[in-house]
Amino acid sequence: MIKVENLSYSFNDFPLLENLNFEVNPSEIIHLKGENGSGKSTLLKILSGILNNFQGKVLSTTKNVFFLGHNLGLKDSLSVKDNLLLDYRFNSEVDSLSEALKLFELNSMKETKLFNLSQGQRKKVSLVQLFLSKYDLFLLDEPFANLDQKGIELIENTIRHHQNRGSSVIFTSHEDHNISSRELVL
Amino acid sequence: MKSFYFKTFQRDSKVYLSRSSSFLGPIVFFLITITLYPLAFGSDEEKLAELSAGIIWISILLANLLSHQFIFNEDYKDGSLDLVLASGKSLFLWASIKIFVNWYFSSLPLIFLSLLTSFMLYLPFDAALILALTLFLGTPILSMFGALAGALTLERGNIVGSSIVIPMCLPALILGILAIQSYKNEELFFYIFLLAAFLFFSIPILIASCLGAIRLHFE
Amino acid sequence: MRQLFNQLISFPYFFKIAQISFPYLFLLSILVILLGVLWGVFFSPVDVTQGEVYRIIYLHVPAASVAQSIYYTMVIASITYLIWRIKMASVFMISMAPLGAIFTFLALFTGAVWGQPTWGTWWVWDARLTSTLILLILYLAIISLFSSFDRRASTDQAVSIVVLIGGINLPIIKLSVEWWNTLHQSASITLSGSSIDNEMLIPLLISIFGFYLYVTAIGMRKMQVEILKREISHNWVKEIFIEKR
């Protein structure tokens, strides 16, 4: 699905990623590990096309890529519903929204403006997006941060659900997760 | 399923309308700047009539640049810009829509307001109509320069951005005022034409520059 | 030709060339400026209408000319950087902008000193003065951009974008300022005056040439400093300084 050859990236002449080589197959879940500042987020940004002045090759068979970054891309002044429906990544049916909101226990806050929500709830909103969207490749930067145990299980299930549909997932996390088929350490 | 560009339009419009600060901010700024001039120069009718076109243009220029300063800033901070870049869609159209939405909600009200204030500054009615026309052609230019200022200083959002673009806006200001001052002569059409040409050529150059400026925060 | 160009845009090669040629170029420029200015001040005839004051043109005109030329060369550098990503071009822009600002200020200052006794005023909002003032503001704005970014490449690109747009805009600004001027001011003061006498022209040209040499020399020096700032961790820099010791 995606193949990385001799990928290097430097910030102000300081090498952040050096000569990376790896491959991601369909239906594979990869856990990206590494210390703080080892370039995990940067690698995900390169794979998603946000950063493009790297050296080496990134070959991809799909352009259908979902990115979840450190900053969630949500608008404080919009309601939960608008934030989900007007998100650039939303590519599902509008009807499926309330189902998903119930699953994530956000249904009562559908019309609430986002600035009334806690950090954890915001995270959940962006994870509803992850749950709903249909993509070939999911790049998730710290999807488990700021979540309680129940939320973590929800995400693990969501990731499995996408895997069963044939999508690949790359995520970063500091904890161990038994859903991953492979670990990649930077 | 809505298209990427339609979503951009709707998202930005909703964000704009949901906040009184972004909507009323430029209007309040414009009105207070206009009020400063008579307070500083005195209420002499003839003097104000002579200065009025310039007063209104300068006030609009400043209000417009300020209101467009942060047009990409929020998207940069909250991560929306990441998603836009990841989507692989044409950024040119995306930036155009954003600037248009901002212009529509912040500059268009100012143009109507400027007609109102032109009476308070004793500008002849015919000249006021020309003023509105020059603003209609000129404010999009200012908006794009404002957006460029914001795009250049995404991380910091400081005064550097606007001080860079104000000198670049001067042709628009000068042509606009020249047109108003020659509202009785045929030269009027010459200046209006030039202003329109300036707008026409600004669009591709400035939007491309905005994108270049945004890109440099993602290298 | 191509090889020569490639060599010139490589930092170590340029650094070496500049290191060797700077003293000669600098000395030569000082000599030429002295020749032009001294000739102009002591040996050229007195202007009939303006008297002795006019002699400041031997500083004013070269400064104004250099001030503008620097901007145009910066525009060429910005295009070079934006298209071919040649780092030397950005080094050039960043080194030259402060020089441009200084010479623009010098042009305005000598103009004011000239204007006071000649026309009785330090400053008029005349088309040429106004657009020179705008040029100064533009230079300062570009310089203020230098420290706005964390990444060097970002600074380079931002500076090139602004320089380029300013370059496209500068002729338009000039034109519109001229139109503005004709409408606002009946031409009571003209700076151009009568055509210039040969005996004044020759020292003036020498002085202009000297100013260009001076800017080239100082510009090279500033570029060397900028290169050192950027390449401080590279081996060739270390080698040069170890050799020196």
XYZ file of C-alpha atoms in Angstrom:
650
model
C 0.000 0.000 0.000
C 2.799 2.374 0.886
C 6.505 1.926 0.443
C 9.185 4.156 1.894
C 12.686 4.130 0.478
C 15.692 5.920 1.977
C 13.529 8.571 3.537
C 15.456 11.381 5.246
C 14.214 14.625 6.668
C 16.077 17.379 8.440
C 15.039 20.476 10.339
C 17.493 23.399 10.155
C 20.290 21.049 9.051
C 19.520 18.834 12.038
C 18.654 15.352 10.772
C 15.358 14.169 12.226
C 14.719 11.112 10.085
C 17.569 9.232 8.468
C 17.393 6.608 5.761
C 14.102 5.024 6.665
C 12.970 1.980 4.739
C 9.728 0.181 5.366
C 6.588 -1.062 3.727
C 2.959 -1.115 4.762
C 0.693 -3.830 3.427
C -3.099 -3.729 3.158
C -4.952 -4.568 6.397
C -1.865 -4.013 8.441
C -1.797 -2.105 11.722
C 1.532 -0.563 12.531
C 2.457 0.848 15.905
C 4.998 3.611 15.460
C 7.199 3.920 18.526
C 9.985 6.203 19.558
C 11.097 8.742 22.117
C 9.834 12.289 22.144
C 11.378 14.200 19.287
C 12.319 11.097 17.353
C 10.219 12.254 14.403
C 7.069 10.149 14.739
C 4.722 13.044 14.015
C 6.995 14.241 11.241
C 6.937 10.828 9.594
C 3.139 10.759 9.669
C 3.030 14.258 8.201
C 5.334 13.193 5.398
C 3.246 10.105 4.639
C 0.073 12.169 4.545
C 1.566 14.730 2.171
C 1.616 17.662 4.588
C 5.383 17.937 4.528
C 7.015 17.430 1.193
C 10.600 18.571 1.210
C 12.062 15.267 2.304
C 14.758 13.227 0.609
C 14.082 9.743 -0.653
C 10.946 8.125 -1.984
C 7.466 7.609 -0.661
C 5.533 5.369 -3.029
C 1.859 5.049 -2.383
C -0.856 3.136 -4.192
C -3.605 5.246 -2.663
C -4.401 8.893 -2.286
C -7.273 8.083 -0.001
C -5.551 8.916 3.262
C -6.984 9.914 6.623
C -4.793 12.028 8.877
C -5.354 12.692 12.571
C -2.827 15.125 13.955
C -1.788 16.432 17.317
C -4.010 19.428 16.737
C -7.368 17.985 15.953
C -8.506 20.423 13.282
C -11.714 21.267 15.116
C -13.305 24.700 15.223
C -14.159 26.039 18.669
C -17.015 28.175 17.447
C -18.833 25.424 15.560
C -21.173 22.826 17.018
C -20.138 19.196 17.359
C -22.343 18.265 14.427
C -20.970 20.997 12.142
C -17.455 20.115 13.136
C -18.051 16.564 11.987
C -20.075 17.235 8.834
C -17.947 20.107 7.564
C -14.683 18.338 8.285
C -12.683 17.905 5.091
C -12.261 14.207 5.856
C -15.938 13.397 6.320
C -16.895 11.087 3.453
C -19.703 9.033 4.949
C -23.506 9.344 4.891
C -25.022 12.063 7.020
C -27.489 9.534 8.484
C -24.727 7.478 10.025
C -23.752 10.434 12.209
C -26.285 10.049 15.024
C -25.551 6.319 15.295
C -21.866 7.080 15.784
C -22.525 9.924 18.203
C -24.569 7.543 20.372
C -21.751 5.031 20.330
C -19.310 7.651 21.586
C -21.859 9.059 24.060
C -21.890 12.464 22.436
C -25.456 12.446 21.165
C -26.704 14.904 23.764
C -24.026 17.387 22.763
C -24.760 17.342 19.068
C -25.568 21.041 18.923
C -23.128 22.147 21.618
C -20.416 24.545 20.574
C -17.026 22.962 20.836
C -15.541 25.469 23.268
C -17.883 24.081 25.945
C -16.290 20.655 25.657
C -13.440 19.238 27.683
C -10.177 18.118 26.151
C -11.221 14.473 26.334
C -14.588 15.171 24.743
C -12.934 17.035 21.893
C -10.714 14.084 21.308
C -13.811 11.929 21.172
C -15.369 14.191 18.541
C -12.372 13.732 16.323
C -12.527 10.005 16.929
C -16.146 9.937 15.751
C -14.711 11.274 12.514
C -12.192 8.459 12.506
C -14.975 5.967 13.094
C -17.200 7.286 10.315
C -14.722 7.978 7.549
C -13.855 5.399 4.940
C -10.246 5.535 3.834
C -7.579 3.150 2.607
C -4.862 4.385 4.923
C -5.221 5.890 8.386
C -2.385 7.906 9.881
C -3.102 8.603 13.533
C -0.879 10.726 15.722
C -1.449 9.824 19.394
C -5.043 8.679 19.034
C -5.055 7.287 22.564
C -3.887 10.392 24.385
C -6.376 12.138 26.689
C -8.743 9.161 26.747
C -10.121 6.978 29.517
C -10.027 3.181 29.396
C -13.427 3.002 27.752
C -12.370 5.454 25.064
C -9.194 3.493 24.404
C -11.210 0.336 23.870
C -13.492 2.189 21.491
C -10.536 3.297 19.423
C -9.023 -0.150 19.382
C -12.310 -1.502 18.118
C -12.539 1.266 15.529
C -9.062 0.506 14.278
C -9.907 -3.190 14.028
C -13.115 -2.308 12.212
C -11.112 -0.401 9.608
C -8.626 -3.242 9.372
C -11.413 -5.684 8.614
C -12.517 -3.456 5.772
C -9.060 -3.790 4.248
C -7.578 -0.479 5.395
C -4.139 -0.053 6.878
C -3.469 1.944 10.007
C -0.307 3.554 11.302
C -0.559 5.043 14.776
C 1.820 6.453 17.349
C 1.527 5.753 21.042
C 3.750 5.496 24.081
C 1.827 2.574 25.596
C 1.658 -0.956 24.309
C -1.383 -2.028 22.359
C -2.160 -5.572 21.392
C -4.034 -4.563 18.230
C -0.929 -3.847 16.218
C 0.359 -6.404 13.792
C 3.829 -4.860 13.793
C 5.883 -2.362 15.719
C 8.140 0.132 14.072
C 10.687 1.889 16.276
C 12.276 5.163 15.224
C -21.454 14.285 0.274
C -20.347 17.877 -0.007
C -17.293 18.813 -1.974
C -14.128 20.025 -0.342
C -14.577 23.579 -1.556
C -18.201 23.805 -0.551
C -17.223 22.628 2.908
C -14.552 25.322 3.060
C -17.126 27.926 2.152
C -19.678 26.739 4.669
C -17.194 26.179 7.455
C -15.661 29.599 7.170
C -19.006 31.330 6.840
C -20.326 29.596 9.924
C -17.206 30.339 11.918
C -17.429 33.952 10.871
C -21.078 34.369 11.731
C -20.811 32.588 15.052
C -18.483 35.217 16.436
C -19.546 38.799 16.924
C -15.925 39.827 17.353
C -14.878 38.893 13.854
C -18.016 40.430 12.412
C -18.207 43.636 14.431
C -14.492 44.147 14.988
C -13.713 45.740 11.606
C -16.900 47.827 11.749
C -16.065 49.260 15.151
C -12.474 49.843 14.098
C -13.610 51.617 10.945
C -16.117 53.848 12.735
C -13.730 54.881 15.459
C -10.971 55.681 12.964
C -13.397 57.813 10.964
C -14.364 59.654 14.139
C -10.739 60.364 14.973
C -10.241 62.577 11.947
C -12.784 65.320 12.686
C -11.608 65.248 16.284
C -8.040 65.805 15.133
C -8.630 68.194 12.223
C -11.635 70.099 13.474
C -15.209 70.050 12.235
C -14.734 72.554 9.419
C -17.108 71.427 6.689
C -14.986 72.401 3.706
C -11.792 70.949 5.085
C -13.476 67.647 5.903
C -15.114 67.474 2.488
C -11.712 67.828 0.924
C -10.209 65.120 3.105
C -13.179 62.773 3.292
C -12.279 60.422 0.442
C -8.788 59.956 1.866
C -10.077 59.528 5.403
C -12.466 56.791 4.382
C -9.939 55.017 2.190
C -7.249 55.018 4.860
C -9.677 53.802 7.508
C -10.893 51.009 5.270
C -7.348 50.064 4.341
C -6.348 49.647 7.967
C -9.559 47.916 9.018
C -9.351 45.575 6.076
C -5.733 44.602 6.610
C -6.382 43.968 10.282
C -9.435 41.821 9.680
C -7.593 39.658 7.173
C -4.452 39.232 9.254
C -5.573 36.076 10.960
C -7.381 34.467 8.084
C -5.031 31.459 7.943
C -3.775 31.803 11.470
C -6.525 29.893 13.228
C -6.447 27.091 10.691
C -2.733 26.802 11.288
C -3.061 26.637 15.058
C -6.018 24.268 15.334
C -4.675 21.801 12.783
C -7.215 22.424 10.020
C -4.419 23.499 7.725
C -2.791 20.088 8.168
C -5.991 18.466 6.991
C -6.226 20.799 4.005
C -2.685 19.972 2.952
C -3.279 16.267 3.526
C -6.395 16.358 1.345
C -4.242 17.003 -1.731
C -6.839 19.404 -3.158
C -5.997 22.576 -5.078
C -4.947 25.095 -2.486
C -5.416 27.979 -4.885
C -9.178 27.604 -4.934
C -9.227 26.897 -1.224
C -7.355 30.122 -0.397
C -9.531 32.086 -2.827
C -12.675 30.874 -1.108
C -11.310 31.720 2.308
C -10.350 35.209 1.241
C -13.677 35.699 -0.485
C -15.650 34.662 2.597
C -13.616 37.016 4.712
C -14.046 39.826 2.238
C -17.763 39.190 2.023
C -18.298 39.382 5.772
C -15.827 42.049 6.741
C -15.253 44.302 3.732
C -18.653 44.405 2.104
C -20.369 45.822 5.223
C -17.622 48.446 5.372
C -18.353 49.535 1.809
C -21.991 50.178 2.691
C -20.936 51.863 5.883
C -18.543 54.078 3.974
C -21.478 55.424 1.938
C -23.118 56.361 5.190
C -20.049 57.995 6.664
C -19.360 59.881 3.437
C -22.411 62.030 4.248
C -21.056 62.711 7.691
C -17.814 63.892 6.109
C -19.613 66.068 3.546
C -18.471 64.188 0.462
C -20.707 65.070 -2.536
C -23.131 62.277 -3.362
C -21.733 61.637 -6.860
C -18.264 61.329 -5.427
C -19.593 58.994 -2.729
C -20.900 56.633 -5.383
C -17.501 56.611 -7.041
C -15.994 56.021 -3.612
C -18.146 52.930 -3.211
C -17.112 51.714 -6.654
C -13.402 52.216 -5.964
C -13.800 50.421 -2.643
C -15.581 47.590 -4.391
C -12.582 47.184 -6.674
C -9.970 48.051 -4.088
C -10.980 46.110 -0.985
C -10.392 42.670 -2.566
C -6.821 43.800 -3.252
C -6.451 44.890 0.361
C -7.969 41.611 1.508
C -5.448 39.604 -0.454
C -2.564 41.684 0.852
C -3.920 41.274 4.370
C -4.142 37.534 3.851
C -0.559 37.541 2.584
C 0.567 39.440 5.672
C -1.136 36.832 7.808
C 0.266 33.947 5.810
C 3.797 35.285 6.165
C 3.572 35.511 9.935
C 1.457 32.450 10.718
C 3.405 31.436 13.788
C 3.903 34.802 15.380
C 1.081 36.965 14.089
C 2.858 40.248 14.698
C 2.970 43.748 13.280
C 5.664 42.808 10.766
C 3.131 41.313 8.352
C 0.971 44.386 7.944
C 3.884 46.787 7.837
C 5.228 44.797 4.908
C 2.047 44.855 2.899
C 0.903 48.434 3.492
C 3.495 49.907 1.093
C 2.340 47.354 -1.486
C -1.250 48.542 -1.148
C -0.363 52.121 -2.037
C -1.260 51.929 -5.754
C -4.779 50.837 -4.826
C -5.122 53.716 -2.370
C -3.735 56.297 -4.775
C -5.769 55.126 -7.758
C -8.925 54.968 -5.671
C -8.508 58.485 -4.376
C -7.520 59.852 -7.766
C -10.695 58.368 -9.219
C -12.839 59.978 -6.535
C -11.159 63.334 -6.933
C -11.704 63.330 -10.668
C -15.309 62.217 -10.386
C -16.399 65.090 -12.602
C -13.835 64.494 -15.353
C -13.360 61.821 -17.924
C -10.085 60.801 -16.280
C -12.272 58.966 -13.833
C -12.632 56.059 -16.237
C -8.894 55.871 -16.693
C -8.295 55.491 -12.962
C -11.159 53.062 -12.502
C -9.797 51.001 -15.366
C -6.344 50.989 -13.823
C -7.707 49.983 -10.444
C -9.635 47.145 -12.057
C -6.483 46.053 -13.890
C -4.533 46.140 -10.631
C -7.168 43.921 -9.064
C -7.169 41.570 -12.026
C -3.428 40.999 -11.951
C -3.276 40.899 -8.164
C -5.524 37.866 -7.875
C -3.222 35.186 -9.320
C -0.007 36.766 -8.038
C -1.159 37.407 -4.504
C -2.993 34.148 -3.971
C -0.013 32.216 -5.287
C 2.169 34.209 -2.895
C -0.174 33.404 -0.020
C 0.200 29.720 -0.789
C 3.966 30.075 -1.017
C 3.941 31.842 2.321
C 1.783 29.152 3.908
C 3.964 26.415 2.476
C 7.041 27.814 4.143
C 5.600 26.887 7.511
C 5.429 23.287 6.328
C 8.918 22.558 5.184
C 30.356 29.480 -18.464
C 28.013 27.113 -16.698
C 30.864 25.753 -14.674
C 31.940 29.216 -13.666
C 28.394 29.950 -12.524
C 28.220 26.747 -10.531
C 31.480 27.614 -8.849
C 30.352 31.106 -8.003
C 27.231 29.861 -6.291
C 29.115 27.339 -4.195
C 29.771 28.771 -0.752
C 33.425 27.725 -0.256
C 34.495 28.968 -3.673
C 32.719 32.287 -3.328
C 34.123 32.699 0.158
C 37.659 32.224 -1.104
C 37.214 34.620 -4.041
C 35.678 37.245 -1.784
C 38.423 36.773 0.781
C 41.087 37.470 -1.813
C 39.401 40.267 -3.707
C 37.822 42.225 -0.875
C 40.845 44.338 0.195
C 41.650 45.381 -3.371
C 38.056 46.108 -4.265
C 37.480 48.061 -1.076
C 40.612 50.146 -1.482
C 39.864 50.783 -5.140
C 36.314 51.877 -4.368
C 37.482 54.333 -1.714
C 40.025 55.770 -4.159
C 37.493 56.112 -6.950
C 34.920 57.740 -4.667
C 37.550 60.143 -3.367
C 38.602 60.950 -6.924
C 35.052 61.599 -8.052
C 33.972 63.563 -5.002
C 37.150 65.637 -4.695
C 37.126 66.420 -8.391
C 33.500 67.380 -8.117
C 33.930 69.505 -5.036
C 37.158 71.304 -5.893
C 37.588 71.327 -9.640
C 34.207 71.333 -11.338
C 32.537 74.659 -12.120
C 29.951 76.300 -9.875
C 26.304 75.851 -10.855
C 24.846 79.093 -12.162
C 21.485 78.808 -10.482
C 22.248 76.843 -7.343
C 25.725 77.984 -6.367
C 28.085 75.788 -4.364
C 25.392 73.675 -2.665
C 24.748 71.663 -5.773
C 28.033 69.841 -5.154
C 26.215 67.450 -2.868
C 24.999 65.688 -6.009
C 28.345 63.911 -6.027
C 27.016 62.015 -3.016
C 23.291 62.275 -3.593
C 22.989 60.938 -7.120
C 25.301 57.935 -6.583
C 23.496 57.030 -3.363
C 20.090 57.234 -5.015
C 21.277 55.216 -7.978
C 22.820 52.510 -5.800
C 19.739 52.406 -3.584
C 17.506 51.560 -6.520
C 19.904 49.211 -8.256
C 20.260 47.134 -5.115
C 16.535 46.562 -5.103
C 16.469 45.469 -8.720
C 19.336 43.039 -8.212
C 17.484 41.708 -5.181
C 14.439 41.088 -7.354
C 16.578 39.072 -9.765
C 17.996 37.152 -6.797
C 14.513 36.464 -5.463
C 13.391 35.005 -8.777
C 16.552 32.919 -8.863
C 15.857 31.632 -5.399
C 12.185 30.906 -5.971
C 12.798 28.997 -9.201
C 16.143 27.282 -8.729
C 16.463 27.308 -4.941
C 20.004 28.634 -5.188
C 21.024 29.401 -1.628
C 23.516 32.009 -2.742
C 20.614 34.104 -4.017
C 19.047 34.280 -0.582
C 22.405 35.043 1.004
C 22.654 37.885 -1.488
C 19.212 39.285 -0.642
C 19.709 39.099 3.085
C 23.126 40.748 2.852
C 22.093 43.491 0.457
C 18.822 44.635 2.014
C 20.480 46.520 4.916
C 22.868 48.151 2.451
C 19.923 49.180 0.322
C 18.238 50.717 3.342
C 21.377 52.629 4.290
C 21.878 54.041 0.811
C 18.217 54.948 0.455
C 18.462 56.818 3.723
C 21.649 58.495 2.545
C 19.914 59.565 -0.665
C 17.004 61.034 1.288
C 19.320 62.731 3.763
C 21.603 64.326 1.179
C 18.495 65.292 -0.771
C 17.146 67.107 2.261
C 20.456 68.847 2.890
C 20.458 69.900 -0.743
C 16.851 70.962 -0.755
C 16.980 73.258 2.262
C 19.251 76.000 0.855
C 18.143 75.484 -2.742
C 14.372 75.412 -2.432
C 13.977 76.500 1.151
C 12.558 73.266 2.445
C 13.958 70.039 3.849
C 11.205 67.933 2.469
C 8.564 68.110 -0.253
C 6.003 65.451 -1.053
C 7.281 65.282 -4.564
C 6.874 62.104 -6.603
C 10.515 61.136 -6.506
C 11.003 61.806 -2.821
C 7.820 59.980 -1.944
C 8.681 56.877 -3.888
C 12.202 56.906 -2.431
C 10.681 57.076 1.030
C 8.486 54.118 0.157
C 11.562 52.262 -1.040
C 13.176 52.886 2.336
C 10.079 51.572 4.115
C 10.116 48.509 1.880
C 13.755 47.798 2.723
C 13.056 48.156 6.432
C 10.020 45.896 6.156
C 12.119 43.232 4.451
C 14.778 43.499 7.130
C 12.137 43.155 9.834
C 11.166 39.850 8.256
C 14.605 38.329 8.843
C 13.903 37.248 12.390
C 10.302 36.151 12.000
C 10.914 32.488 11.353
C 12.435 29.539 13.126
C 13.689 27.977 9.951
C 16.310 29.507 7.742
C 14.676 28.162 4.586
C 11.407 29.770 5.630
C 13.089 33.132 6.109
C 14.731 32.837 2.708
C 11.489 32.026 0.999
C 9.472 34.687 2.809
C 12.066 37.307 1.962
C 12.074 36.261 -1.703
C 8.292 36.394 -1.918
C 8.171 39.871 -0.420
C 11.087 41.136 -2.499
C 9.468 39.806 -5.662
C 6.038 41.274 -4.991
C 7.674 44.522 -3.985
C 9.640 44.414 -7.231
C 6.525 43.948 -9.312
C 4.831 46.646 -7.311
C 7.601 49.226 -7.262
C 7.108 50.531 -10.831
C 3.358 50.632 -10.217
C 3.880 52.554 -7.003
C 6.161 54.981 -8.835
C 3.656 55.530 -11.624
C 0.737 56.031 -9.311
C 2.733 58.380 -7.124
C 3.534 60.405 -10.215
C -0.126 60.636 -11.184
C -0.976 61.524 -7.646
C 1.657 64.229 -7.754
C 0.506 65.837 -10.966
C -3.009 66.050 -9.642
C -2.116 67.374 -6.222
C 0.688 69.727 -6.958
C 1.186 72.335 -9.592
C 4.768 71.815 -10.652
C 6.495 74.491 -8.632
C 9.587 72.475 -7.883
C 11.366 70.242 -10.322
C 14.365 68.324 -9.226
C 15.666 67.590 -12.699
C 16.584 71.155 -13.625
C 18.709 72.041 -16.607
C 20.809 69.498 -18.449
C 24.077 68.763 -16.822
C 27.422 70.141 -17.967
C 30.134 67.760 -19.098
C 32.588 69.034 -16.548
C 30.129 68.120 -13.821
C 29.071 64.881 -15.454
C 32.490 63.225 -15.547
C 33.238 63.471 -11.816
C 29.641 62.475 -11.152
C 30.006 59.341 -13.235
C 33.285 58.532 -11.505
C 31.615 58.964 -8.147
C 28.701 56.728 -9.176
C 31.170 54.089 -10.342
C 32.989 54.363 -7.033
C 29.767 53.889 -5.077
C 28.971 50.747 -7.063
C 32.439 49.377 -6.376
C 32.026 50.164 -2.696
C 28.661 48.402 -2.517
C 30.118 45.393 -4.314
C 32.993 45.208 -1.840
C 30.874 45.665 1.286
C 28.169 43.403 -0.128
C 30.731 40.645 -0.654
C 31.939 41.065 2.898
C 28.419 40.895 4.267
C 27.744 37.817 2.174
C 30.837 36.192 3.635
C 29.525 36.834 7.131
C 26.115 35.450 6.204
C 27.706 32.362 4.678
C 29.731 31.788 7.839
C 26.558 32.055 9.924
C 24.901 29.390 7.826
C 27.789 27.024 7.286
C 29.442 27.293 10.667
C 29.141 23.564 11.276
C 30.548 22.566 7.892
C 34.003 21.211 7.434
C 35.238 23.713 4.894
C 34.681 26.551 7.337
C 36.650 24.736 10.022
C 39.434 24.047 7.551
C 39.747 27.710 6.611
C 40.031 28.850 10.193
C 42.379 26.082 11.221
C 44.644 26.936 8.285
C 44.686 30.557 9.416
C 45.909 29.613 12.842
